[in-house]
PDB file of C-alpha atoms in Angstrom:
ATOM      1  CA  MET E   7     -31.060 -28.118  -2.940  1.00  0.00           C
ATOM      2  CA  THR E   8     -32.470 -24.647  -3.385  1.00  0.00           C
ATOM      3  CA  TRP E   9     -30.018 -21.800  -2.826  1.00  0.00           C
ATOM      4  CA  LEU E  10     -31.016 -18.310  -1.717  1.00  0.00           C
ATOM      5  CA  ILE E  11     -28.552 -15.838  -3.260  1.00  0.00           C
ATOM      6  CA  THR E  12     -28.636 -12.557  -1.349  1.00  0.00           C
ATOM      7  CA  GLY E  13     -27.472  -9.672  -3.521  1.00  0.00           C
ATOM      8  CA  GLY E  14     -28.118 -11.869  -6.549  1.00  0.00           C
ATOM      9  CA  ALA E  15     -29.119  -8.926  -8.760  1.00  0.00           C
ATOM     10  CA  GLY E  16     -25.770  -7.205  -8.242  1.00  0.00           C
ATOM     11  CA  TYR E  17     -22.681  -7.388 -10.410  1.00  0.00           C
ATOM     12  CA  ILE E  18     -21.023 -10.337  -8.667  1.00  0.00           C
ATOM     13  CA  GLY E  19     -24.299 -11.854  -7.487  1.00  0.00           C
ATOM     14  CA  ALA E  20     -25.739 -12.078 -10.991  1.00  0.00           C
ATOM     15  CA  HIS E  21     -22.666 -14.019 -12.117  1.00  0.00           C
ATOM     16  CA  VAL E  22     -23.016 -16.388  -9.168  1.00  0.00           C
ATOM     17  CA  VAL E  23     -26.702 -16.939  -9.962  1.00  0.00           C
ATOM     18  CA  ARG E  24     -25.907 -17.651 -13.598  1.00  0.00           C
ATOM     19  CA  ALA E  25     -23.072 -20.056 -12.752  1.00  0.00           C
ATOM     20  CA  MET E  26     -25.108 -21.970 -10.196  1.00  0.00           C
ATOM     21  CA  THR E  27     -28.166 -22.136 -12.447  1.00  0.00           C
ATOM     22  CA  GLU E  28     -26.078 -23.384 -15.374  1.00  0.00           C
ATOM     23  CA  ALA E  29     -24.570 -26.000 -13.040  1.00  0.00           C
ATOM     24  CA  GLY E  30     -28.056 -27.347 -12.380  1.00  0.00           C
ATOM     25  CA  GLU E  31     -28.623 -25.768  -8.955  1.00  0.00           C
ATOM     26  CA  ARG E  32     -32.019 -24.246  -8.094  1.00  0.00           C
ATOM     27  CA  THR E  33     -31.648 -20.604  -7.091  1.00  0.00           C
ATOM     28  CA  VAL E  34     -33.743 -17.782  -5.637  1.00  0.00           C
ATOM     29  CA  VAL E  35     -32.514 -14.174  -5.633  1.00  0.00           C
ATOM     30  CA  TYR E  36     -33.017 -11.964  -2.569  1.00  0.00           C
ATOM     31  CA  ASP E  37     -32.002  -8.343  -3.198  1.00  0.00           C
ATOM     32  CA  ASP E  38     -33.063  -4.899  -1.986  1.00  0.00           C
ATOM     33  CA  LEU E  39     -32.203  -3.478  -5.449  1.00  0.00           C
ATOM     34  CA  SER E  40     -30.272  -0.575  -3.931  1.00  0.00           C
ATOM     35  CA  THR E  41     -27.532  -1.337  -6.453  1.00  0.00           C
ATOM     36  CA  GLY E  42     -28.846  -4.522  -8.079  1.00  0.00           C
ATOM     37  CA  LEU E  43     -30.744  -4.609 -11.357  1.00  0.00           C
ATOM     38  CA  PRO E  44     -33.783  -6.878 -11.879  1.00  0.00           C
ATOM     39  CA  ASP E  45     -32.791  -7.401 -15.535  1.00  0.00           C
ATOM     40  CA  ARG E  46     -29.735  -9.323 -14.365  1.00  0.00           C
ATOM     41  CA  VAL E  47     -31.851 -12.092 -12.844  1.00  0.00           C
ATOM     42  CA  PRO E  48     -32.259 -14.978 -15.338  1.00  0.00           C
ATOM     43  CA  ASP E  49     -35.694 -15.968 -16.581  1.00  0.00           C
ATOM     44  CA  GLY E  50     -37.255 -18.585 -14.329  1.00  0.00           C
ATOM     45  CA  VAL E  51     -35.280 -17.554 -11.229  1.00  0.00           C
ATOM     46  CA  PRO E  52     -37.565 -16.023  -8.559  1.00  0.00           C
ATOM     47  CA  LEU E  53     -36.664 -12.539  -7.314  1.00  0.00           C
ATOM     48  CA  VAL E  54     -37.644 -11.523  -3.787  1.00  0.00           C
ATOM     49  CA  VAL E  55     -37.155  -7.808  -3.115  1.00  0.00           C
ATOM     50  CA  GLY E  56     -36.140  -7.159   0.468  1.00  0.00           C
ATOM     51  CA  SER E  57     -33.402  -6.185   2.897  1.00  0.00           C
ATOM     52  CA  THR E  58     -31.442  -8.668   4.978  1.00  0.00           C
ATOM     53  CA  LEU E  59     -32.284  -6.401   7.907  1.00  0.00           C
ATOM     54  CA  ASP E  60     -35.946  -7.442   7.539  1.00  0.00           C
ATOM     55  CA  GLY E  61     -35.978 -10.717   9.448  1.00  0.00           C
ATOM     56  CA  GLU E  62     -39.628 -11.491   8.719  1.00  0.00           C
ATOM     57  CA  ARG E  63     -39.129 -10.963   4.994  1.00  0.00           C
ATOM     58  CA  VAL E  64     -36.043 -13.186   5.000  1.00  0.00           C
ATOM     59  CA  ALA E  65     -37.798 -15.932   6.975  1.00  0.00           C
ATOM     60  CA  ARG E  66     -40.752 -15.860   4.602  1.00  0.00           C
ATOM     61  CA  ALA E  67     -38.473 -16.158   1.567  1.00  0.00           C
ATOM     62  CA  LEU E  68     -36.643 -19.113   3.110  1.00  0.00           C
ATOM     63  CA  ALA E  69     -39.926 -20.882   3.856  1.00  0.00           C
ATOM     64  CA  ASP E  70     -41.792 -20.014   0.657  1.00  0.00           C
ATOM     65  CA  HIS E  71     -39.004 -21.322  -1.559  1.00  0.00           C
ATOM     66  CA  GLU E  72     -37.974 -24.247   0.672  1.00  0.00           C
ATOM     67  CA  VAL E  73     -34.404 -22.983   0.801  1.00  0.00           C
ATOM     68  CA  THR E  74     -31.743 -25.419   1.967  1.00  0.00           C
ATOM     69  CA  GLY E  75     -28.590 -23.371   1.261  1.00  0.00           C
ATOM     70  CA  VAL E  76     -27.616 -19.688   1.303  1.00  0.00           C
ATOM     71  CA  VAL E  77     -24.969 -17.730  -0.591  1.00  0.00           C
ATOM     72  CA  HIS E  78     -24.707 -14.343   1.113  1.00  0.00           C
ATOM     73  CA  LEU E  79     -23.311 -11.578  -1.092  1.00  0.00           C
ATOM     74  CA  ALA E  80     -25.532  -8.625  -0.127  1.00  0.00           C
ATOM     75  CA  ALA E  81     -23.326  -5.957   1.483  1.00  0.00           C
ATOM     76  CA  LYS E  82     -21.949  -2.458   1.191  1.00  0.00           C
ATOM     77  CA  LYS E  83     -18.443  -2.649  -0.227  1.00  0.00           C
ATOM     78  CA  GLN E  84     -16.751   0.718  -0.812  1.00  0.00           C
ATOM     79  CA  VAL E  85     -13.670   1.208   1.366  1.00  0.00           C
ATOM     80  CA  ALA E  86     -13.678   5.017   1.166  1.00  0.00           C
ATOM     81  CA  GLU E  87     -17.390   5.223   1.906  1.00  0.00           C
ATOM     82  CA  SER E  88     -16.976   2.934   4.902  1.00  0.00           C
ATOM     83  CA  LEU E  89     -14.451   5.359   6.407  1.00  0.00           C
ATOM     84  CA  GLU E  90     -17.062   8.124   6.169  1.00  0.00           C
ATOM     85  CA  LEU E  91     -20.064   5.993   7.183  1.00  0.00           C
ATOM     86  CA  PRO E  92     -18.802   3.288   9.561  1.00  0.00           C
ATOM     87  CA  LEU E  93     -22.087   2.947  11.458  1.00  0.00           C
ATOM     88  CA  HIS E  94     -23.972   2.420   8.195  1.00  0.00           C
ATOM     89  CA  TYR E  95     -21.508  -0.280   7.147  1.00  0.00           C
ATOM     90  CA  TYR E  96     -21.728  -2.109  10.467  1.00  0.00           C
ATOM     91  CA  ARG E  97     -25.514  -1.979  10.316  1.00  0.00           C
ATOM     92  CA  GLU E  98     -25.801  -3.230   6.753  1.00  0.00           C
ATOM     93  CA  ASN E  99     -22.964  -5.739   6.743  1.00  0.00           C
ATOM     94  CA  VAL E 100     -22.867  -7.085  10.294  1.00  0.00           C
ATOM     95  CA  GLU E 101     -26.393  -6.601  11.597  1.00  0.00           C
ATOM     96  CA  GLY E 102     -27.837  -7.654   8.225  1.00  0.00           C
ATOM     97  CA  LEU E 103     -25.799 -10.858   8.404  1.00  0.00           C
ATOM     98  CA  ARG E 104     -26.843 -11.500  12.013  1.00  0.00           C
ATOM     99  CA  VAL E 105     -30.523 -11.148  11.121  1.00  0.00           C
ATOM    100  CA  LEU E 106     -30.060 -13.466   8.144  1.00  0.00           C
ATOM    101  CA  LEU E 107     -28.275 -16.113  10.211  1.00  0.00           C
ATOM    102  CA  GLU E 108     -30.978 -15.912  12.868  1.00  0.00           C
ATOM    103  CA  ALA E 109     -33.631 -16.600  10.226  1.00  0.00           C
ATOM    104  CA  VAL E 110     -31.526 -19.428   8.789  1.00  0.00           C
ATOM    105  CA  ALA E 111     -31.132 -21.051  12.208  1.00  0.00           C
ATOM    106  CA  ALA E 112     -34.855 -20.781  12.889  1.00  0.00           C
ATOM    107  CA  THR E 113     -35.798 -22.721   9.745  1.00  0.00           C
ATOM    108  CA  GLY E 114     -33.866 -25.842  10.688  1.00  0.00           C
ATOM    109  CA  SER E 115     -33.767 -26.781   7.004  1.00  0.00           C
ATOM    110  CA  VAL E 116     -30.768 -24.752   5.763  1.00  0.00           C
ATOM    111  CA  SER E 117     -27.635 -26.873   5.916  1.00  0.00           C
ATOM    112  CA  SER E 118     -25.037 -24.822   3.998  1.00  0.00           C
ATOM    113  CA  PHE E 119     -23.950 -21.173   4.093  1.00  0.00           C
ATOM    114  CA  VAL E 120     -21.427 -19.521   1.753  1.00  0.00           C
ATOM    115  CA  PHE E 121     -20.261 -16.059   2.865  1.00  0.00           C
ATOM    116  CA  SER E 122     -18.828 -13.352   0.637  1.00  0.00           C
ATOM    117  CA  SER E 123     -15.752 -12.100   2.464  1.00  0.00           C
ATOM    118  CA  SER E 124     -12.857 -10.004   1.199  1.00  0.00           C
ATOM    119  CA  ALA E 125      -9.090  -9.660   1.042  1.00  0.00           C
ATOM    120  CA  ALA E 126      -9.710  -6.401   2.932  1.00  0.00           C
ATOM    121  CA  VAL E 127      -9.641  -8.496   6.126  1.00  0.00           C
ATOM    122  CA  TYR E 128      -5.833  -8.729   5.811  1.00  0.00           C
ATOM    123  CA  GLY E 129      -5.097  -5.014   5.830  1.00  0.00           C
ATOM    124  CA  MET E 130      -1.384  -4.339   5.277  1.00  0.00           C
ATOM    125  CA  PRO E 131       0.601  -7.611   5.205  1.00  0.00           C
ATOM    126  CA  GLU E 132       3.924  -7.302   7.039  1.00  0.00           C
ATOM    127  CA  THR E 133       5.939  -8.264   3.961  1.00  0.00           C
ATOM    128  CA  ALA E 134       4.467  -6.856   0.750  1.00  0.00           C
ATOM    129  CA  ALA E 135       6.392  -9.283  -1.477  1.00  0.00           C
ATOM    130  CA  GLU E 136       4.891 -12.403   0.123  1.00  0.00           C
ATOM    131  CA  LEU E 137       1.669 -14.094  -0.942  1.00  0.00           C
ATOM    132  CA  VAL E 138      -1.151 -13.817   1.562  1.00  0.00           C
ATOM    133  CA  THR E 139      -2.362 -17.151   2.929  1.00  0.00           C
ATOM    134  CA  GLU E 140      -5.481 -17.817   4.942  1.00  0.00           C
ATOM    135  CA  ASP E 141      -3.235 -18.001   8.010  1.00  0.00           C
ATOM    136  CA  THR E 142      -1.838 -14.492   7.502  1.00  0.00           C
ATOM    137  CA  PRO E 143      -2.887 -12.341  10.497  1.00  0.00           C
ATOM    138  CA  CYS E 144      -5.940 -10.200   9.815  1.00  0.00           C
ATOM    139  CA  ALA E 145      -5.678  -6.468  10.551  1.00  0.00           C
ATOM    140  CA  PRO E 146      -8.279  -4.606   8.470  1.00  0.00           C
ATOM    141  CA  MET E 147      -7.537  -0.973   7.585  1.00  0.00           C
ATOM    142  CA  SER E 148     -11.145   0.136   7.026  1.00  0.00           C
ATOM    143  CA  PRO E 149     -14.580  -0.359   8.552  1.00  0.00           C
ATOM    144  CA  TYR E 150     -15.474  -2.304   5.397  1.00  0.00           C
ATOM    145  CA  GLY E 151     -12.687  -4.812   6.080  1.00  0.00           C
ATOM    146  CA  GLU E 152     -13.660  -4.944   9.748  1.00  0.00           C
ATOM    147  CA  THR E 153     -17.256  -5.817   8.874  1.00  0.00           C
ATOM    148  CA  LYS E 154     -16.083  -8.633   6.629  1.00  0.00           C
ATOM    149  CA  LEU E 155     -13.856 -10.082   9.331  1.00  0.00           C
ATOM    150  CA  ALA E 156     -16.661  -9.769  11.892  1.00  0.00           C
ATOM    151  CA  GLY E 157     -18.921 -11.476   9.351  1.00  0.00           C
ATOM    152  CA  GLU E 158     -16.549 -14.437   9.160  1.00  0.00           C
ATOM    153  CA  TRP E 159     -16.648 -14.710  12.959  1.00  0.00           C
ATOM    154  CA  LEU E 160     -20.440 -14.620  12.965  1.00  0.00           C
ATOM    155  CA  VAL E 161     -20.735 -17.252  10.255  1.00  0.00           C
ATOM    156  CA  ARG E 162     -18.244 -19.559  11.957  1.00  0.00           C
ATOM    157  CA  ALA E 163     -19.878 -19.189  15.367  1.00  0.00           C
ATOM    158  CA  ALA E 164     -23.351 -19.830  13.951  1.00  0.00           C
ATOM    159  CA  GLY E 165     -22.064 -22.884  12.130  1.00  0.00           C
ATOM    160  CA  ARG E 166     -20.537 -24.365  15.262  1.00  0.00           C
ATOM    161  CA  ALA E 167     -23.663 -23.711  17.308  1.00  0.00           C
ATOM    162  CA  THR E 168     -26.217 -25.000  14.804  1.00  0.00           C
ATOM    163  CA  GLY E 169     -24.361 -27.563  12.687  1.00  0.00           C
ATOM    164  CA  LEU E 170     -24.437 -25.327   9.634  1.00  0.00           C
ATOM    165  CA  SER E 171     -21.719 -26.085   7.053  1.00  0.00           C
ATOM    166  CA  THR E 172     -19.946 -22.823   6.205  1.00  0.00           C
ATOM    167  CA  ALA E 173     -17.465 -21.353   3.751  1.00  0.00           C
ATOM    168  CA  SER E 174     -16.057 -17.813   3.848  1.00  0.00           C
ATOM    169  CA  LEU E 175     -14.596 -16.843   0.489  1.00  0.00           C
ATOM    170  CA  ARG E 176     -12.085 -14.009   0.639  1.00  0.00           C
ATOM    171  CA  TYR E 177     -12.409 -12.256  -2.720  1.00  0.00           C
ATOM    172  CA  PHE E 178      -9.473 -10.402  -4.161  1.00  0.00           C
ATOM    173  CA  ASN E 179     -10.023  -7.658  -6.787  1.00  0.00           C
ATOM    174  CA  VAL E 180     -12.905  -8.663  -9.048  1.00  0.00           C
ATOM    175  CA  ALA E 181     -13.130  -7.566 -12.704  1.00  0.00           C
ATOM    176  CA  GLY E 182     -14.509  -8.684 -16.058  1.00  0.00           C
ATOM    177  CA  ALA E 183     -17.895  -9.959 -17.198  1.00  0.00           C
ATOM    178  CA  ALA E 184     -19.418 -13.162 -18.526  1.00  0.00           C
ATOM    179  CA  SER E 185     -21.379 -11.113 -21.067  1.00  0.00           C
ATOM    180  CA  PRO E 186     -21.808  -7.366 -21.713  1.00  0.00           C
ATOM    181  CA  GLU E 187     -25.186  -7.130 -19.984  1.00  0.00           C
ATOM    182  CA  LEU E 188     -23.676  -8.455 -16.723  1.00  0.00           C
ATOM    183  CA  ALA E 189     -20.771  -6.005 -16.637  1.00  0.00           C
ATOM    184  CA  ASP E 190     -20.089  -3.787 -13.632  1.00  0.00           C
ATOM    185  CA  THR E 191     -22.118  -0.601 -14.118  1.00  0.00           C
ATOM    186  CA  GLY E 192     -20.557   1.253 -11.186  1.00  0.00           C
ATOM    187  CA  ALA E 193     -17.268   3.145 -11.148  1.00  0.00           C
ATOM    188  CA  HIS E 194     -15.931   2.207  -7.727  1.00  0.00           C
ATOM    189  CA  ASN E 195     -13.352  -0.456  -8.659  1.00  0.00           C
ATOM    190  CA  LEU E 196     -10.145   0.257 -10.578  1.00  0.00           C
ATOM    191  CA  VAL E 197     -11.139  -1.071 -14.007  1.00  0.00           C
ATOM    192  CA  PRO E 198     -14.455   0.811 -14.372  1.00  0.00           C
ATOM    193  CA  MET E 199     -12.874   3.877 -12.721  1.00  0.00           C
ATOM    194  CA  VAL E 200     -10.270   3.933 -15.492  1.00  0.00           C
ATOM    195  CA  PHE E 201     -12.952   3.329 -18.122  1.00  0.00           C
ATOM    196  CA  GLU E 202     -14.876   6.314 -16.788  1.00  0.00           C
ATOM    197  CA  LYS E 203     -11.850   8.582 -17.162  1.00  0.00           C
ATOM    198  CA  LEU E 204     -11.126   7.307 -20.677  1.00  0.00           C
ATOM    199  CA  THR E 205     -14.729   8.009 -21.636  1.00  0.00           C
ATOM    200  CA  GLU E 206     -14.258  11.591 -20.419  1.00  0.00           C
ATOM    201  CA  GLN E 207     -10.921  11.806 -22.284  1.00  0.00           C
ATOM    202  CA  ALA E 208      -9.334  12.563 -18.912  1.00  0.00           C
ATOM    203  CA  PRO E 209      -6.193  11.010 -17.395  1.00  0.00           C
ATOM    204  CA  PRO E 210      -6.874   7.969 -15.201  1.00  0.00           C
ATOM    205  CA  ARG E 211      -5.899   8.566 -11.575  1.00  0.00           C
ATOM    206  CA  ILE E 212      -3.307   6.778  -9.499  1.00  0.00           C
ATOM    207  CA  PHE E 213      -3.766   7.270  -5.762  1.00  0.00           C
ATOM    208  CA  GLY E 214      -0.199   7.373  -4.529  1.00  0.00           C
ATOM    209  CA  ASP E 215       3.012   6.401  -6.333  1.00  0.00           C
ATOM    210  CA  ASP E 216       5.333   6.219  -3.323  1.00  0.00           C
ATOM    211  CA  TYR E 217       4.420   2.772  -1.973  1.00  0.00           C
ATOM    212  CA  PRO E 218       7.167   0.184  -1.294  1.00  0.00           C
ATOM    213  CA  THR E 219       6.426  -1.685  -4.556  1.00  0.00           C
ATOM    214  CA  PRO E 220       8.461  -2.030  -7.790  1.00  0.00           C
ATOM    215  CA  ASP E 221       6.835   0.981  -9.509  1.00  0.00           C
ATOM    216  CA  GLY E 222       5.599   2.793  -6.405  1.00  0.00           C
ATOM    217  CA  THR E 223       1.900   2.043  -7.002  1.00  0.00           C
ATOM    218  CA  CYS E 224      -0.322  -0.414  -5.154  1.00  0.00           C
ATOM    219  CA  VAL E 225      -0.158  -4.044  -6.229  1.00  0.00           C
ATOM    220  CA  ARG E 226      -3.302  -6.175  -6.310  1.00  0.00           C
ATOM    221  CA  ASP E 227      -4.421  -9.662  -7.289  1.00  0.00           C
ATOM    222  CA  TYR E 228      -7.208  -9.500  -9.901  1.00  0.00           C
ATOM    223  CA  ILE E 229      -9.762 -12.285 -10.351  1.00  0.00           C
ATOM    224  CA  HIS E 230     -12.202 -12.665 -13.239  1.00  0.00           C
ATOM    225  CA  VAL E 231     -15.788 -12.576 -12.018  1.00  0.00           C
ATOM    226  CA  VAL E 232     -16.536 -15.769 -13.968  1.00  0.00           C
ATOM    227  CA  ASP E 233     -13.787 -17.602 -12.061  1.00  0.00           C
ATOM    228  CA  LEU E 234     -15.155 -16.168  -8.820  1.00  0.00           C
ATOM    229  CA  ALA E 235     -18.657 -17.382  -9.660  1.00  0.00           C
ATOM    230  CA  GLU E 236     -17.327 -20.849 -10.410  1.00  0.00           C
ATOM    231  CA  ALA E 237     -15.619 -20.848  -7.018  1.00  0.00           C
ATOM    232  CA  HIS E 238     -19.041 -20.352  -5.418  1.00  0.00           C
ATOM    233  CA  VAL E 239     -20.409 -23.362  -7.262  1.00  0.00           C
ATOM    234  CA  ALA E 240     -17.450 -25.429  -6.079  1.00  0.00           C
ATOM    235  CA  ALA E 241     -17.866 -24.202  -2.486  1.00  0.00           C
ATOM    236  CA  ALA E 242     -21.603 -24.914  -2.475  1.00  0.00           C
ATOM    237  CA  ARG E 243     -21.010 -28.451  -3.706  1.00  0.00           C
ATOM    238  CA  ALA E 244     -18.157 -29.029  -1.245  1.00  0.00           C
ATOM    239  CA  LEU E 245     -20.413 -28.095   1.670  1.00  0.00           C
ATOM    240  CA  ARG E 246     -23.198 -30.320   0.416  1.00  0.00           C
ATOM    241  CA  ALA E 247     -20.854 -33.269  -0.047  1.00  0.00           C
ATOM    242  CA  ALA E 248     -19.298 -33.040   3.420  1.00  0.00           C
ATOM    243  CA  PRO E 249     -21.648 -31.700   6.118  1.00  0.00           C
ATOM    244  CA  GLY E 250     -20.032 -29.921   9.039  1.00  0.00           C
ATOM    245  CA  ARG E 251     -17.246 -28.273   7.060  1.00  0.00           C
ATOM    246  CA  ASP E 252     -15.866 -24.875   8.052  1.00  0.00           C
ATOM    247  CA  LEU E 253     -13.827 -23.380   5.198  1.00  0.00           C
ATOM    248  CA  THR E 254     -12.019 -20.055   4.855  1.00  0.00           C
ATOM    249  CA  LEU E 255     -10.496 -19.642   1.410  1.00  0.00           C
ATOM    250  CA  ASN E 256      -8.714 -17.037  -0.677  1.00  0.00           C
ATOM    251  CA  ILE E 257     -10.204 -16.603  -4.139  1.00  0.00           C
ATOM    252  CA  GLY E 258      -7.501 -15.055  -6.308  1.00  0.00           C
ATOM    253  CA  ARG E 259      -4.935 -15.840  -8.999  1.00  0.00           C
ATOM    254  CA  GLY E 260      -1.698 -15.529  -7.051  1.00  0.00           C
ATOM    255  CA  GLU E 261      -0.358 -12.908  -9.446  1.00  0.00           C
ATOM    256  CA  GLY E 262       0.091  -9.250  -8.553  1.00  0.00           C
ATOM    257  CA  VAL E 263      -0.436  -6.380 -10.976  1.00  0.00           C
ATOM    258  CA  SER E 264       0.386  -2.787 -10.073  1.00  0.00           C
ATOM    259  CA  VAL E 265      -2.133  -0.003 -10.556  1.00  0.00           C
ATOM    260  CA  ARG E 266       0.171   1.641 -13.100  1.00  0.00           C
ATOM    261  CA  GLY E 267       0.612  -1.658 -14.910  1.00  0.00           C
ATOM    262  CA  MET E 268      -3.153  -2.213 -14.977  1.00  0.00           C
ATOM    263  CA  ILE E 269      -3.765   1.251 -16.430  1.00  0.00           C
ATOM    264  CA  ASP E 270      -1.122   0.610 -19.097  1.00  0.00           C
ATOM    265  CA  ARG E 271      -2.857  -2.647 -20.081  1.00  0.00           C
ATOM    266  CA  ILE E 272      -6.269  -0.946 -20.184  1.00  0.00           C
ATOM    267  CA  ASN E 273      -4.928   1.832 -22.407  1.00  0.00           C
ATOM    268  CA  ALA E 274      -3.366  -0.699 -24.771  1.00  0.00           C
ATOM    269  CA  LEU E 275      -6.388  -2.993 -25.004  1.00  0.00           C
ATOM    270  CA  THR E 276      -8.955  -0.212 -25.429  1.00  0.00           C
ATOM    271  CA  GLY E 277      -7.036   1.803 -28.005  1.00  0.00           C
ATOM    272  CA  HIS E 278      -6.399   4.781 -25.741  1.00  0.00           C
ATOM    273  CA  ASP E 279      -3.204   6.571 -24.819  1.00  0.00           C
ATOM    274  CA  LEU E 280      -3.904   8.687 -21.751  1.00  0.00           C
ATOM    275  CA  PRO E 281      -1.031   8.690 -19.234  1.00  0.00           C
ATOM    276  CA  PRO E 282      -2.271   8.556 -15.636  1.00  0.00           C
ATOM    277  CA  ALA E 283      -2.238  11.464 -13.225  1.00  0.00           C
ATOM    278  CA  VAL E 284      -0.957  10.900  -9.686  1.00  0.00           C
ATOM    279  CA  ALA E 285      -3.177  11.934  -6.775  1.00  0.00           C
ATOM    280  CA  PRO E 286      -2.489  11.632  -3.022  1.00  0.00           C
ATOM    281  CA  ARG E 287      -2.820   8.272  -1.322  1.00  0.00           C
ATOM    282  CA  ARG E 288      -6.273   7.211  -0.173  1.00  0.00           C
ATOM    283  CA  PRO E 289      -6.817   6.128   3.420  1.00  0.00           C
ATOM    284  CA  GLY E 290      -7.238   2.376   3.808  1.00  0.00           C
ATOM    285  CA  ASP E 291      -5.134   1.318   0.815  1.00  0.00           C
ATOM    286  CA  PRO E 292      -2.439  -1.298   1.619  1.00  0.00           C
ATOM    287  CA  ALA E 293       0.668  -1.367  -0.579  1.00  0.00           C
ATOM    288  CA  SER E 294       0.352  -4.941  -1.827  1.00  0.00           C
ATOM    289  CA  VAL E 295      -2.107  -7.793  -1.311  1.00  0.00           C
ATOM    290  CA  VAL E 296      -1.690 -10.883  -3.503  1.00  0.00           C
ATOM    291  CA  ALA E 297      -3.346 -14.218  -2.788  1.00  0.00           C
ATOM    292  CA  SER E 298      -2.075 -17.666  -2.281  1.00  0.00           C
ATOM    293  CA  ALA E 299      -4.953 -19.706  -3.714  1.00  0.00           C
ATOM    294  CA  ASP E 300      -3.452 -23.126  -2.961  1.00  0.00           C
ATOM    295  CA  ARG E 301      -5.987 -23.974  -0.271  1.00  0.00           C
ATOM    296  CA  ALA E 302      -8.935 -23.311  -2.613  1.00  0.00           C
ATOM    297  CA  ALA E 303      -7.339 -25.645  -5.155  1.00  0.00           C
ATOM    298  CA  THR E 304      -6.973 -28.360  -2.521  1.00  0.00           C
ATOM    299  CA  GLU E 305     -10.361 -27.972  -0.826  1.00  0.00           C
ATOM    300  CA  LEU E 306     -12.513 -27.182  -3.866  1.00  0.00           C
ATOM    301  CA  GLY E 307     -10.567 -28.453  -6.856  1.00  0.00           C
ATOM    302  CA  TRP E 308     -10.887 -24.892  -8.173  1.00  0.00           C
ATOM    303  CA  LYS E 309      -8.372 -22.709  -9.959  1.00  0.00           C
ATOM    304  CA  ALA E 310      -8.750 -19.406 -11.806  1.00  0.00           C
ATOM    305  CA  ARG E 311      -8.640 -19.788 -15.597  1.00  0.00           C
ATOM    306  CA  HIS E 312      -8.895 -16.246 -16.974  1.00  0.00           C
ATOM    307  CA  THR E 313      -6.124 -13.713 -17.535  1.00  0.00           C
ATOM    308  CA  VAL E 314      -5.971 -10.015 -16.732  1.00  0.00           C
ATOM    309  CA  ASP E 315      -6.427  -9.277 -20.444  1.00  0.00           C
ATOM    310  CA  ASP E 316      -9.601 -11.405 -20.406  1.00  0.00           C
ATOM    311  CA  MET E 317     -10.908  -9.288 -17.525  1.00  0.00           C
ATOM    312  CA  ILE E 318     -10.186  -5.992 -19.249  1.00  0.00           C
ATOM    313  CA  THR E 319     -11.558  -6.912 -22.673  1.00  0.00           C
ATOM    314  CA  SER E 320     -14.770  -8.454 -21.331  1.00  0.00           C
ATOM    315  CA  ALA E 321     -15.359  -5.522 -18.970  1.00  0.00           C
ATOM    316  CA  TRP E 322     -14.708  -3.061 -21.818  1.00  0.00           C
ATOM    317  CA  GLN E 323     -17.342  -4.715 -23.998  1.00  0.00           C
ATOM    318  CA  GLY E 324     -19.866  -4.230 -21.217  1.00  0.00           C
ATOM    319  CA  TRP E 325     -18.784  -0.625 -20.698  1.00  0.00           C
ATOM    320  CA  LEU E 326     -19.184   0.137 -24.431  1.00  0.00           C
ATOM    321  CA  ARG E 327     -22.711  -1.254 -24.289  1.00  0.00           C
ATOM    322  CA  LEU E 328     -23.672   1.599 -21.955  1.00  0.00           C
ATOM    323  CA  HIS E 329     -21.095   4.185 -23.110  1.00  0.00           C
ATOM    324  CA  PRO E 330     -20.589   3.762 -26.883  1.00  0.00           C
ATOM    325  CA  SER E 331     -18.788   7.093 -27.144  1.00  0.00           C
ATOM    326  CA  ALA E 332     -15.903   5.595 -25.148  1.00  0.00           C
ATOM    327  CA  ALA E 333     -14.801   3.716 -28.275  1.00  0.00           C
ATOM    328  CA  ARG E 334     -13.428   6.952 -29.719  1.00  0.00           C
ATOM    329  CA  GLY E 335      -9.936   6.811 -28.306  1.00  0.00           C
TER     330      GLY E 335
END
């Protein structure tokens, strides 16, 4: 098979491309390069520059490269930004997916579709202490989460109508890097946000310390990006092996870490000692979301292997590559 990886020049996408290529799968990257970097695309992997909103461009890429499977990661993904720009998020994430699926259906040759979803579809679970399963009711708290849930509906409906095998992977909080050059270069997720503050010799920020959690700060399930990429390989192969499947799976570790606890670990592992400063809560932040990943283990034979410390140390090496002054703690 040949897999089209949309968003394959991005942070997560580049790891998926690398994992699938190393597993012997043929891949083609499709990316508008709004946040992706061409240098992340491995040698020998074609890069098509284009938006998923451009149906003709997508259709041409599918035909030119004889694509038979799609992994769709291209999307806008900042919760706070989605609250300010909901129409932009619906256009990019939902309409872009609809256009892509329309092109996929028109080819008649694509048999498998893996969709990048998110734990944001769950919103605020009723009981913060319980693990979230795929059967937990979905009640997104942001337009970003809404677009991911709507995306799952679109993918499932298209699969039922056209015979497409589908998998929606609900990512939990992604961190780490396979190698320094593939590290997250943005500062929108917790780990790089803390790194940015440490580089400035400023206190890392905690958004709210009055949540109903053991230390008052939000609790999240963190997943190493390498484990996440390997889950995509497993999902792609599961769809190929059993046509007609319709999977929705949590991709997490099943272990919660509080924001304060994460900052403490980052300080310790990077040689810094900057106590965090508490800021007001941010809209759209649930108190606790931790995955049950049992279904992914059963359906894919996949389980996360890396620890939180692995995530921090590998991400820090990538950060130092671009910000060497951060080493002076």
